[in-house]
Each structure stands twice: as C-alpha cells, then as structure tokens.
Amino acid sequence: MNTAVAATEAPKKPHHIIIVGGGAGGLELATQLGDKLGRTGKAEITLVDRARTHIWKPLLHEIAAGSMDTGRHELPYQAQGHWHGFRYRYGEMIGLDRANKRVHLAATYDDDGREITPDRWFGYDTLVIAIGSTSNDFGTPGVKEHAIMLDTPEQAERFNRRLLNACVRAYAQQEPIRPEQLHVAIIGAGATGAELSAELHHAARGLVEFGLDKIDPEKDIKITLIEAAPRILPALPERLSLATSNILAGLGVEILANSRVMSVTEKGVNLANGNFVPSELVVWAAGVKGPDVLAKLDGLEVSRSNTLIVKPSLQTTRDDNIFVIGDAAYLVPDGESAPIPPRAQAAHQESTHLVRQLQRRINGETKLAPFKYRDFGSLVSLGDYSTVGSLMGFISGKSMRIEGWFAKAMYRSLYKMHEVALHGPVKVTLDTASRLLTRRTEPQVKLH
Ligand SMILES: Cc1cc2nc3c(=O)[nH]c(=O)nc-3n(C[C@H](O)[C@H](O)[C@H](O)COP(=O)(O)OP(=O)(O)OC[C@H]3O[C@@H](n4cnc5c(N)ncnc54)[C@H](O)[C@@H]3O)c2cc1C
C-alpha cells in the first residue's frame, strides 16, 4: 500500500529531448534549449555526436587549404554542454526503436581498439535528428579509393597533410618537378569546389613565400575545376557563376565545364569525353545525400536523396515525436518545386524555429507552427581574392548582386550568427577582436 503511494508521489521525470548531431543546426539547438529549459530543469536536454568537438562545416575548405587554424575554431561538446545546461553523449547513432522511443548508439573504441563506450540505448520523449549529409559519389569508380571528400574535419586535415607533403616532396627532390606533380583536380564546381580552388590558389602561394621557393606557383601548381553541368555554380544565378568564372580564370584556375567524370585513378581523372586530367590530389565535391543510417531508422520515410521527409512542422511523416533539421531533412515548401537546399542558413533557421516550437510542445501544445524558409541569397567566398554573391531584397523579393568587402562581410556574418547562437554576442565580439590582433603574428597558412 505504502509503495503504491510512494510511486504515485514520485516526482515526474522532466521531458527528455535528445538531439543527434551537433553541427550547424544541432549544436545551436542544444545550446539554446539547454539555456532555456535544461538549466531550469523544465526539460532534460541531451546532445549525441560521433565527434568530440564541433567545427562549423562551411570552414572545411579553409582547413583543407591550410588557411585556418582548426584549434581556434573547434569547440568541445563536453564543455559547451557544461556551460549551457545540456548533457553530451559520445557515439554514433546506428538505429532507432520507435515503439520504445530509444536511440541506438554504437560502441566506440580508441586507436588501440580498446572500448571507450559500450553499445547503448538512450530513451527520449522527443528526438531531433540533425546528422547532416555526406558526399554522394554516385557510384563513380575509384572515388572512394583515390579522391578525398570534405565531409569531416579529419578528411579536410588529411587533404591538407597530403597537400603539404606533396609540396615538401617536390621541394626536396633532386629531379625537376614533373608537369602533373603538383596538380589538384576538384570534381564538382558548386560553392564548395569553387571556394576550395580559390583558397588553394592562395594557400599554395603562401607556402612558397614561407620558404618552399624551389616551387614556381605559376608554372608548377595547377588547379583544375571539373563540372558536369554547362557552367560552374549550376545551382546559383547565372551572373554569379559568370563573375566567379572570371575571377577564377584570372587566377589561372582551369575550368572544365560540360565534363562528366567517368572514373578516378591513382594518376588522375578520366572524363566521359575521353580526356584525362593528370593530378596528384583529387577532391570530390559533387553533390550530397543523406547518411546511410537514415534509411535504417525503423521505417521513417526517406527521399530519393536518402534524407528524411518531414512535414512543415519539421516532424517526420511517420512519427510526430521525431523532428529533423538541416541537411538531413527533406521539405518542399508550399508553392515550391524544389526542397529547401542543404545550407547552413537553412539549418540555422530550422534550429531557431524548433527552439520556440519545442518549448510549446513540452508545455502541452500539440499544434505546432509550420517552418517557413527564408532564402537570404547565396555567397561564394573566393578567399582573399574576392567574395561574390546575390542577396534577396527584403522589400522587392528580387536578388541583387554584391561583390567585394560588403559581400565578404555578409559571408562572415553567417558564421558570426552561428557563433553568437553558441556563445552570445559579448564573447563573440571579444573573440573576434583577439583573432584580429593575433592574425599578424601567425602564418596565414598551415606549415606543419
Ligand atoms: C566546404 C563546405 C562549404 C560550405 N559552405 C557553405 C556556405 O557558405 N553557406 C551555407 O549556407 N552552407 C555551406 N555549406 C553547407 C553547410 O555546411 C551544411 O548545409 C550545414 O553544415 C548542415 O548543417 P547540419 O546541422 O544539417 O549538419 P552538419 O553541420 O554537417 O552537422 C552534422 C553533425 O552530425 C554528426 N553526425 C553525423 N552522423 C552522425 C551519427 N550517425 N551519429 C551521431 N552524430 C552524427 C557530425 O559529427 C556533425 O557534428 C558548406 C559545406 C561544405 C562542406
């Protein structure tokens, strides 16, 4: 009798929200919900990520080129959780049990094969999936073996090490540098490919400046940008594509449009037109898809690009307890024919939307507001050379072209928005000032 009374009087456990994926969208959401609900005990917030630290994904091409110091921009999840009222759990989501509302995480191991965390399950009341996307090689032979993708900081760092090693090798060798020895082929001329080619052009000159002077950047280093569509930046307005082409061509970047890749080999890239692009380093940046695990989530509905189909409330079509944000979500807005694009600005807006809606949900409201995506335009950063873009006019609704320092400031502001969502405006202002002050005393390229 007494036990029954004790059971009914036991305090009700707070609503548990699990966010899987601490990237552009997920970490903002965990931070904001932790501050608003976790600290006050109104809800329990848990962030799961297969990495230990966060780096904003649009910085990866700068890490690959060596023009960014990773240490200054990475944020440990454990510390962020401690400061902002959420729990962090290390591990990769490999499955889901919807009936029992549990997420399945794989065991993790250290470099010596010793287990760090066991295979485990975590129960949730609300689940938010924010695991982003991965590069899509469309089954092209040789890509997995010979090309590097820019999906994770580890891949970007691996590319940078190979680039540095290639330059040091060329510098140290007795024989003259072979014509194709320092050639880089970038497959896919979307924003990532175009930005990487400009960043690499700049970084290569920086390396030579710091002493690898046997290399003549104009003669020895060649960057080729390969695109299957008739023009680079095929998803962006034509005038933006033209402006970017002109800048890249002016830098000496070779642009091969209308060029479908058939295979990648150890020595370079085979094109469908029979041409061969010799290259020591190949980057694959030709489109993204949902990570494989999304197709194994206990029957949740996936799109053709393997992303999770959601309703305007960002709830999955088959389970109202599960929300999806960022690249992993597939939502075609009312009156549009294409889904919301895989962009950091979409992940940021969806996260901001869910901060409000999830607070309503735990307060017992069942009718949630629909998410409305606002396209603020597109910006392409060509490193130190230029930034070009088109911004959506707030009143006219038409896009206008911008270039130069204003475009660069707008491009940087997207990252600043992310940083402000994670740290607040005061810390970001102080941090930005400190980075500007130390910029002059550090090399602008990574030399190790
Ligand atoms: C080089 C480059 C440049 C870009 N430039 C721009 C730009 O200028 N503007 C723009 O708007 N967008 C840009 N993008 C796209 C942008 O980075 C993505 O749209 C955005 O990061 C998506 O955010 P997300 O939160 O969905 O996923 P992500 O930011 O990719 O985060 C996903 C997180 O999930 C974790 N994760 C993955 N799988 C699992 C799993 N199974 N279990 C647990 N955790 C997992 C990852 O470790 C990661 O922390 C760029 C992308 C690249 C690669």
Coordinates of C-alpha atoms and ligand atoms in Angstrom, one line a residue:
M1 CA 0.0 0.0 0.0
N2 CA 2.8 2.4 1.1
T3 CA 4.8 1.6 -2.0
A4 CA 1.8 2.4 -4.3
V5 CA 1.5 5.8 -2.6
A6 CA 5.2 6.4 -2.9
A7 CA 5.1 5.5 -6.6
T8 CA 2.3 8.0 -7.3
E9 CA 4.0 10.7 -5.3
A10 CA 7.4 10.3 -7.1
P11 CA 8.3 13.5 -8.9
K12 CA 7.5 13.4 -12.6
K13 CA 10.6 13.0 -14.7
P14 CA 11.2 16.0 -16.9
H15 CA 10.6 15.7 -20.7
H16 CA 13.7 14.4 -22.3
I17 CA 14.8 15.9 -25.7
I18 CA 17.6 14.1 -27.5
I19 CA 19.4 15.9 -30.3
V20 CA 21.5 13.7 -32.5
G21 CA 24.2 15.6 -34.4
G22 CA 25.9 18.7 -33.0
G23 CA 26.6 20.6 -36.3
A24 CA 25.4 23.9 -37.8
G25 CA 21.8 23.2 -36.7
G26 CA 22.0 20.7 -33.8
L27 CA 24.6 22.4 -31.6
E28 CA 22.7 25.7 -31.8
L29 CA 19.5 23.9 -30.8
A30 CA 21.1 22.0 -27.9
T31 CA 22.7 25.3 -26.6
Q32 CA 19.6 27.3 -26.8
L33 CA 17.3 24.6 -25.3
G34 CA 19.9 23.9 -22.6
D35 CA 19.9 27.6 -21.7
K36 CA 16.2 27.9 -21.7
L37 CA 15.0 24.5 -20.4
G38 CA 17.9 22.4 -19.3
R39 CA 19.3 24.9 -16.7
T40 CA 15.9 25.4 -15.1
G41 CA 15.0 21.7 -15.0
K42 CA 12.0 22.2 -17.3
A43 CA 13.4 19.6 -19.6
E44 CA 16.4 17.3 -19.9
I45 CA 18.5 18.0 -23.0
T46 CA 21.0 15.5 -24.4
L47 CA 23.2 16.0 -27.4
V48 CA 24.7 12.9 -29.1
D49 CA 27.5 13.3 -31.6
R50 CA 30.1 10.8 -33.0
A51 CA 32.7 13.5 -32.7
R52 CA 34.1 15.1 -29.6
T53 CA 34.4 18.6 -30.9
H54 CA 32.4 20.8 -33.2
I55 CA 33.7 22.7 -36.2
W56 CA 31.3 24.7 -38.4
K57 CA 31.2 22.7 -41.7
P58 CA 31.5 25.7 -44.1
L59 CA 35.0 26.2 -42.7
L60 CA 36.2 22.8 -44.0
H61 CA 37.6 24.1 -47.3
E62 CA 39.7 26.6 -45.4
I63 CA 41.0 23.8 -43.2
A64 CA 41.8 21.7 -46.3
A65 CA 43.7 24.6 -47.8
G66 CA 45.6 25.2 -44.5
S67 CA 44.4 28.8 -44.2
M68 CA 42.6 28.2 -41.0
D69 CA 43.8 27.2 -37.6
T70 CA 41.5 24.4 -36.5
G71 CA 42.3 24.8 -32.8
R72 CA 41.0 28.3 -32.7
H73 CA 37.6 27.3 -34.1
E74 CA 36.8 23.9 -32.6
L75 CA 34.5 23.7 -29.6
P76 CA 34.5 20.6 -27.3
Y77 CA 30.9 19.4 -26.8
Q78 CA 31.5 18.3 -23.2
A79 CA 32.5 21.9 -22.3
Q80 CA 29.7 23.5 -24.3
G81 CA 27.2 21.2 -22.5
H82 CA 28.6 22.1 -19.1
W83 CA 28.3 25.8 -19.8
H84 CA 24.9 25.6 -21.4
G85 CA 22.8 23.1 -19.4
F86 CA 22.8 20.1 -21.7
R87 CA 24.4 16.6 -21.5
Y88 CA 26.7 15.4 -24.1
R89 CA 26.9 11.7 -25.1
Y90 CA 29.7 10.4 -27.3
G91 CA 28.7 7.9 -30.0
E92 CA 27.3 7.3 -33.4
M93 CA 23.6 6.7 -33.9
I94 CA 23.1 3.4 -35.8
G95 CA 19.4 2.7 -35.2
L96 CA 16.1 3.5 -33.6
D97 CA 13.4 1.7 -31.7
R98 CA 10.3 4.0 -32.3
A99 CA 7.9 1.8 -30.3
N100 CA 10.0 2.1 -27.1
K101 CA 11.3 5.6 -28.1
R102 CA 15.0 4.7 -27.9
V103 CA 18.1 5.7 -29.9
H104 CA 20.8 3.1 -30.5
L105 CA 24.4 4.2 -30.3
A106 CA 27.3 2.0 -31.5
A107 CA 30.2 1.2 -29.1
T108 CA 33.2 3.5 -29.5
Y109 CA 36.9 2.4 -29.5
D110 CA 40.3 4.2 -29.1
D111 CA 43.1 3.9 -31.6
D112 CA 44.4 0.7 -29.9
G113 CA 41.0 -1.0 -30.2
R114 CA 40.0 -0.6 -26.5
E115 CA 36.4 0.1 -25.9
I116 CA 35.6 3.6 -24.7
T117 CA 31.8 3.5 -24.5
P118 CA 29.7 0.3 -24.9
D119 CA 26.9 -0.3 -27.4
R120 CA 23.9 1.5 -25.7
W121 CA 20.4 2.8 -26.0
F122 CA 19.0 6.1 -24.8
G123 CA 15.3 6.8 -24.2
Y124 CA 13.7 10.0 -25.4
D125 CA 10.4 11.8 -25.3
T126 CA 11.3 14.0 -28.3
L127 CA 14.0 13.2 -30.8
V128 CA 15.7 15.7 -33.1
I129 CA 17.8 14.3 -35.9
A130 CA 20.5 16.7 -37.2
I131 CA 23.2 14.5 -38.6
G132 CA 23.8 16.5 -41.8
S133 CA 24.7 15.0 -45.2
T134 CA 27.6 13.1 -46.8
S135 CA 29.2 13.5 -50.2
N136 CA 27.5 11.5 -53.0
D137 CA 29.9 9.8 -55.3
F138 CA 27.0 8.4 -57.5
G139 CA 28.9 5.1 -57.6
T140 CA 31.7 6.6 -59.7
P141 CA 34.6 4.0 -59.9
G142 CA 37.8 5.0 -58.0
V143 CA 36.3 7.9 -56.0
K144 CA 36.4 6.1 -52.6
E145 CA 40.0 4.9 -53.2
H146 CA 41.6 7.9 -54.8
A147 CA 39.6 11.1 -54.1
I148 CA 39.2 12.9 -50.8
M149 CA 35.8 14.2 -49.7
L150 CA 35.2 17.2 -47.4
D151 CA 32.6 15.8 -45.1
T152 CA 34.5 15.9 -41.8
P153 CA 37.4 18.0 -40.2
E154 CA 39.5 14.8 -40.3
Q155 CA 39.1 14.5 -44.1
A156 CA 39.9 18.2 -44.6
E157 CA 43.0 17.8 -42.4
R158 CA 44.0 14.7 -44.3
F159 CA 43.8 16.6 -47.6
N160 CA 45.9 19.4 -46.1
R161 CA 48.6 17.0 -44.9
R162 CA 48.7 15.4 -48.4
L163 CA 49.0 18.9 -50.0
L164 CA 51.8 19.9 -47.7
N165 CA 53.6 16.6 -48.2
A166 CA 53.3 16.9 -52.0
C167 CA 54.9 20.4 -51.8
V168 CA 57.7 19.4 -49.4
R169 CA 58.4 16.3 -51.6
A170 CA 58.6 18.5 -54.7
Y171 CA 60.9 20.9 -52.9
A172 CA 63.2 18.2 -51.6
Q173 CA 63.6 16.1 -54.7
Q174 CA 66.7 16.2 -56.9
E175 CA 65.0 15.8 -60.2
P176 CA 62.9 18.6 -61.7
I177 CA 59.2 18.8 -60.7
R178 CA 57.1 16.7 -63.2
P179 CA 54.4 18.6 -65.1
E180 CA 51.5 16.9 -63.3
Q181 CA 53.2 16.5 -60.0
L182 CA 51.5 19.4 -58.2
H183 CA 48.2 19.3 -59.9
V184 CA 44.9 19.3 -57.9
A185 CA 41.7 18.3 -59.6
I186 CA 38.5 19.4 -57.9
I187 CA 35.4 17.5 -59.1
G188 CA 32.2 19.4 -58.7
A189 CA 32.1 23.2 -59.2
G190 CA 29.4 24.0 -56.6
A191 CA 30.1 26.6 -53.9
T192 CA 32.5 24.1 -52.1
G193 CA 34.6 23.3 -55.2
A194 CA 34.8 27.0 -56.3
E195 CA 35.7 28.2 -52.9
L196 CA 38.3 25.5 -52.4
S197 CA 40.0 26.3 -55.7
A198 CA 40.5 30.0 -54.7
E199 CA 41.6 29.1 -51.2
L200 CA 44.1 26.5 -52.6
H201 CA 45.5 29.1 -55.0
H202 CA 46.1 31.5 -52.2
A203 CA 47.5 28.8 -49.8
A204 CA 50.0 27.5 -52.4
R205 CA 51.5 31.0 -52.8
G206 CA 51.7 31.3 -49.0
L207 CA 53.7 28.0 -48.8
V208 CA 56.1 29.2 -51.3
E209 CA 56.5 32.5 -49.6
F210 CA 57.5 30.7 -46.4
G211 CA 60.5 29.0 -48.0
L212 CA 59.5 26.3 -50.5
D213 CA 60.9 28.6 -53.1
K214 CA 62.0 25.9 -55.5
I215 CA 58.3 25.6 -56.5
D216 CA 57.1 28.2 -59.0
P217 CA 53.4 28.5 -58.2
E218 CA 52.6 29.9 -61.7
K219 CA 54.3 27.1 -63.5
D220 CA 54.2 24.1 -61.1
I221 CA 50.9 24.3 -59.3
K222 CA 47.8 23.8 -61.3
I223 CA 44.2 23.6 -60.1
T224 CA 41.5 22.2 -62.4
L225 CA 37.8 22.6 -61.5
I226 CA 35.7 19.9 -63.2
E227 CA 31.9 20.3 -63.6
A228 CA 29.4 18.1 -65.4
A229 CA 26.9 21.0 -65.9
P230 CA 27.4 23.6 -68.7
R231 CA 28.6 26.2 -66.1
I232 CA 30.2 26.4 -62.7
L233 CA 27.9 27.0 -59.7
P234 CA 25.0 25.4 -61.6
A235 CA 22.5 25.9 -58.6
L236 CA 23.2 29.6 -58.3
P237 CA 22.1 32.5 -60.6
E238 CA 24.0 32.7 -63.9
R239 CA 25.5 36.1 -63.3
L240 CA 27.1 34.8 -60.1
S241 CA 28.5 31.9 -62.0
L242 CA 29.9 34.2 -64.6
A243 CA 31.5 36.6 -62.1
T244 CA 33.1 33.6 -60.2
S245 CA 34.4 32.1 -63.5
N246 CA 36.0 35.3 -64.5
I247 CA 37.8 35.7 -61.1
L248 CA 39.0 32.0 -61.1
A249 CA 40.1 32.1 -64.7
G250 CA 42.0 35.3 -63.9
L251 CA 43.8 33.4 -61.1
G252 CA 44.8 30.7 -63.6
V253 CA 42.3 28.0 -62.4
E254 CA 41.4 25.7 -65.3
I255 CA 37.7 25.3 -65.6
L256 CA 36.3 22.3 -67.4
A257 CA 32.5 22.6 -67.7
N258 CA 30.4 20.1 -69.5
S259 CA 32.8 17.4 -68.3
R260 CA 31.4 14.3 -66.8
V261 CA 33.8 12.2 -64.7
M262 CA 33.9 8.5 -65.6
S263 CA 36.4 7.3 -63.0
V264 CA 39.2 8.4 -60.7
T265 CA 42.6 6.6 -60.7
E266 CA 45.8 6.9 -58.8
K267 CA 47.1 9.2 -61.5
G268 CA 44.1 11.4 -62.2
V269 CA 40.6 11.8 -63.5
N270 CA 39.1 10.1 -66.6
L271 CA 36.4 12.2 -68.3
A272 CA 33.5 10.9 -70.4
N273 CA 34.8 12.8 -73.5
G274 CA 37.9 10.7 -73.4
N275 CA 40.2 13.3 -71.9
F276 CA 42.4 12.6 -68.9
V277 CA 43.2 15.1 -66.2
P278 CA 46.5 14.1 -64.5
S279 CA 46.5 15.0 -60.8
E280 CA 48.4 14.1 -57.7
L281 CA 45.4 15.2 -55.5
V282 CA 41.7 14.8 -56.3
V283 CA 38.9 16.3 -54.3
W284 CA 35.3 15.0 -54.7
A285 CA 32.8 17.8 -54.1
A286 CA 30.0 16.9 -56.5
G287 CA 26.7 16.8 -54.5
V288 CA 25.5 15.4 -51.2
K289 CA 23.0 12.8 -49.9
G290 CA 21.6 11.7 -46.6
P291 CA 23.9 9.5 -44.5
D292 CA 23.2 5.7 -45.0
V293 CA 21.8 5.3 -41.4
L294 CA 18.7 7.4 -42.3
A295 CA 17.4 4.5 -44.3
K296 CA 17.6 2.3 -41.3
L297 CA 15.6 4.3 -38.8
D298 CA 12.8 1.9 -38.0
G299 CA 10.8 2.7 -41.2
L300 CA 11.0 6.5 -41.2
E301 CA 10.2 7.8 -44.8
V302 CA 13.3 8.8 -46.9
S303 CA 13.5 10.8 -50.1
R304 CA 15.4 9.8 -53.3
S305 CA 18.5 11.5 -51.9
N306 CA 18.1 9.5 -48.7
T307 CA 17.1 12.4 -46.5
L308 CA 14.1 12.2 -44.0
I309 CA 10.9 13.5 -45.3
V310 CA 9.3 15.9 -42.9
K311 CA 6.0 17.9 -42.6
P312 CA 6.1 21.7 -42.4
S313 CA 6.3 21.4 -38.6
L314 CA 9.7 19.6 -39.2
Q315 CA 8.1 16.4 -37.7
T316 CA 8.7 13.2 -39.7
T317 CA 5.8 12.0 -41.8
R318 CA 5.5 8.7 -39.8
D319 CA 6.3 9.8 -36.2
D320 CA 5.4 13.1 -34.5
N321 CA 7.9 12.5 -31.7
I322 CA 10.8 12.8 -34.2
F323 CA 11.9 16.1 -35.8
V324 CA 14.6 16.6 -38.4
I325 CA 16.6 19.8 -39.2
G326 CA 19.5 20.7 -41.5
D327 CA 20.8 18.7 -44.4
A328 CA 19.2 15.5 -43.2
A329 CA 15.7 17.0 -43.7
Y330 CA 13.6 16.9 -46.9
L331 CA 10.9 19.5 -47.1
V332 CA 9.5 21.1 -50.2
P333 CA 7.9 24.4 -49.1
D334 CA 4.3 25.1 -50.2
G335 CA 4.2 26.5 -53.7
E336 CA 7.8 25.5 -54.5
S337 CA 9.1 22.6 -56.6
A338 CA 12.5 22.0 -55.0
P339 CA 13.3 21.1 -51.4
I340 CA 15.0 23.5 -49.0
P341 CA 18.7 23.4 -50.0
P342 CA 21.4 21.8 -47.9
R343 CA 22.8 25.0 -46.4
A344 CA 24.0 26.3 -43.1
Q345 CA 21.5 29.2 -43.3
A346 CA 18.6 26.6 -43.5
A347 CA 20.0 24.6 -40.6
H348 CA 20.3 27.8 -38.5
Q349 CA 16.7 28.9 -39.3
E350 CA 15.3 25.5 -38.6
S351 CA 17.1 25.3 -35.3
T352 CA 15.8 28.8 -34.3
H353 CA 12.2 27.7 -35.3
L354 CA 12.5 24.5 -33.1
V355 CA 13.7 26.4 -30.1
R356 CA 10.3 28.0 -29.9
Q357 CA 8.2 25.1 -31.1
L358 CA 9.8 22.5 -28.7
Q359 CA 9.1 24.9 -25.7
R360 CA 5.4 24.9 -26.8
R361 CA 5.4 21.2 -27.2
I362 CA 6.7 20.5 -23.7
N363 CA 4.0 22.9 -22.4
G364 CA 1.5 20.6 -23.9
E365 CA 0.6 22.4 -27.1
T366 CA 0.0 19.8 -29.9
K367 CA -0.4 22.2 -32.8
L368 CA 3.0 23.5 -33.9
A369 CA 3.7 26.4 -36.2
P370 CA 4.9 25.5 -39.7
F371 CA 8.5 26.3 -40.6
K372 CA 9.0 29.0 -43.3
Y373 CA 12.4 29.1 -45.0
R374 CA 13.7 32.5 -46.0
D375 CA 16.4 32.4 -48.7
F376 CA 18.7 35.3 -47.9
G377 CA 20.7 34.7 -51.1
S378 CA 24.0 33.0 -51.9
L379 CA 27.5 34.0 -51.3
V380 CA 30.7 32.4 -52.6
S381 CA 33.9 33.3 -50.8
L382 CA 37.0 33.3 -53.1
G383 CA 39.4 33.5 -50.2
D384 CA 41.5 36.7 -50.1
Y385 CA 40.7 37.5 -53.7
S386 CA 37.0 38.3 -53.6
T387 CA 33.6 37.3 -52.4
V388 CA 30.7 37.4 -54.8
G389 CA 27.0 36.8 -54.2
S390 CA 23.4 37.7 -54.6
L391 CA 21.2 38.9 -51.7
M392 CA 17.5 38.7 -51.6
G393 CA 16.0 42.2 -51.4
F394 CA 13.7 42.4 -48.3
I395 CA 11.1 44.6 -50.0
S396 CA 11.4 43.7 -53.7
G397 CA 11.9 40.0 -53.1
K398 CA 14.4 40.1 -56.1
S399 CA 18.0 39.2 -55.8
M400 CA 20.8 41.8 -56.2
R401 CA 24.4 41.1 -57.0
I402 CA 27.0 42.1 -54.4
E403 CA 30.8 41.8 -54.5
G404 CA 33.9 42.8 -52.6
W405 CA 34.2 43.8 -48.9
F406 CA 30.4 44.1 -48.4
A407 CA 29.9 40.6 -49.8
K408 CA 32.8 39.3 -47.6
A409 CA 31.2 40.9 -44.5
M410 CA 27.9 39.3 -45.3
Y411 CA 29.6 35.9 -45.8
R412 CA 31.4 36.2 -42.5
S413 CA 28.2 37.3 -40.8
L414 CA 26.7 33.8 -41.4
Y415 CA 29.5 32.3 -39.2
K416 CA 29.1 35.1 -36.7
M417 CA 25.4 34.3 -36.4
H418 CA 26.3 30.7 -35.6
E419 CA 29.0 31.8 -33.1
V420 CA 26.5 34.2 -31.4
A421 CA 24.0 31.4 -31.1
L422 CA 26.6 29.3 -29.4
H423 CA 28.4 31.9 -27.2
G424 CA 26.4 35.1 -27.1
P425 CA 27.3 38.5 -28.6
V426 CA 29.8 39.7 -25.9
K427 CA 32.1 36.7 -26.1
V428 CA 32.0 36.7 -29.9
T429 CA 33.0 40.3 -30.1
L430 CA 35.9 39.9 -27.7
D431 CA 37.0 36.7 -29.5
T432 CA 36.8 38.4 -32.9
A433 CA 39.0 41.2 -31.6
S434 CA 41.5 38.8 -30.2
R435 CA 41.7 36.9 -33.5
L436 CA 42.2 40.1 -35.4
L437 CA 45.0 41.2 -33.1
T438 CA 47.0 37.9 -33.3
R439 CA 46.5 37.5 -37.1
R440 CA 49.6 39.5 -37.9
T441 CA 51.9 37.3 -35.7
E442 CA 50.8 34.0 -37.2
P443 CA 51.5 32.5 -40.6
Q444 CA 48.4 32.7 -42.8
V445 CA 48.9 29.1 -44.0
K446 CA 49.4 25.9 -42.0
L447 CA 53.0 24.8 -42.3
H448 CA 53.0 21.5 -40.4
Ligands
LIG1 C1 33.3 23.1 -47.7 C2 31.9 23.5 -47.4 C3 31.5 24.8 -47.5 C4 30.2 25.2 -47.3 N1 29.8 26.5 -47.4 C5 28.6 26.9 -47.1 C6 28.2 28.3 -47.1 O1 29.0 29.1 -47.5 N2 26.9 28.6 -46.8 C7 26.0 27.7 -46.4 O2 24.8 28.0 -46.1 N3 26.3 26.4 -46.4 C8 27.5 25.9 -46.7 N4 27.9 24.6 -46.7 C9 26.8 23.6 -46.3 C10 26.7 23.5 -44.8 O3 27.9 23.2 -44.2 C11 25.7 22.5 -44.4 O4 24.5 22.8 -45.0 C12 25.4 22.5 -42.9 O5 26.6 22.3 -42.1 C13 24.4 21.5 -42.5 O6 24.1 21.6 -41.1 P1 23.6 20.3 -40.3 O7 23.4 20.8 -38.9 O8 22.5 19.7 -41.0 O9 24.8 19.2 -40.4 P2 26.3 19.4 -40.0 O10 26.7 20.8 -39.8 O11 27.0 18.6 -41.1 O12 26.5 18.5 -38.7 C14 26.2 17.2 -38.6 C15 26.7 16.7 -37.2 O13 26.2 15.3 -37.0 C16 27.3 14.5 -36.6 N5 26.9 13.1 -37.0 C17 26.8 12.7 -38.3 N6 26.4 11.4 -38.3 C18 26.1 11.1 -37.1 C19 25.6 9.9 -36.4 N7 25.2 8.8 -37.1 N8 25.5 9.9 -35.1 C20 25.9 10.9 -34.3 N9 26.4 12.1 -34.9 C21 26.5 12.1 -36.2 C22 28.5 15.0 -37.2 O14 29.7 14.7 -36.5 C23 28.2 16.6 -37.2 O15 28.7 17.1 -35.9 C24 29.2 24.2 -46.9 C25 29.6 22.8 -46.8 C26 30.9 22.5 -47.1 C27 31.3 21.0 -46.9

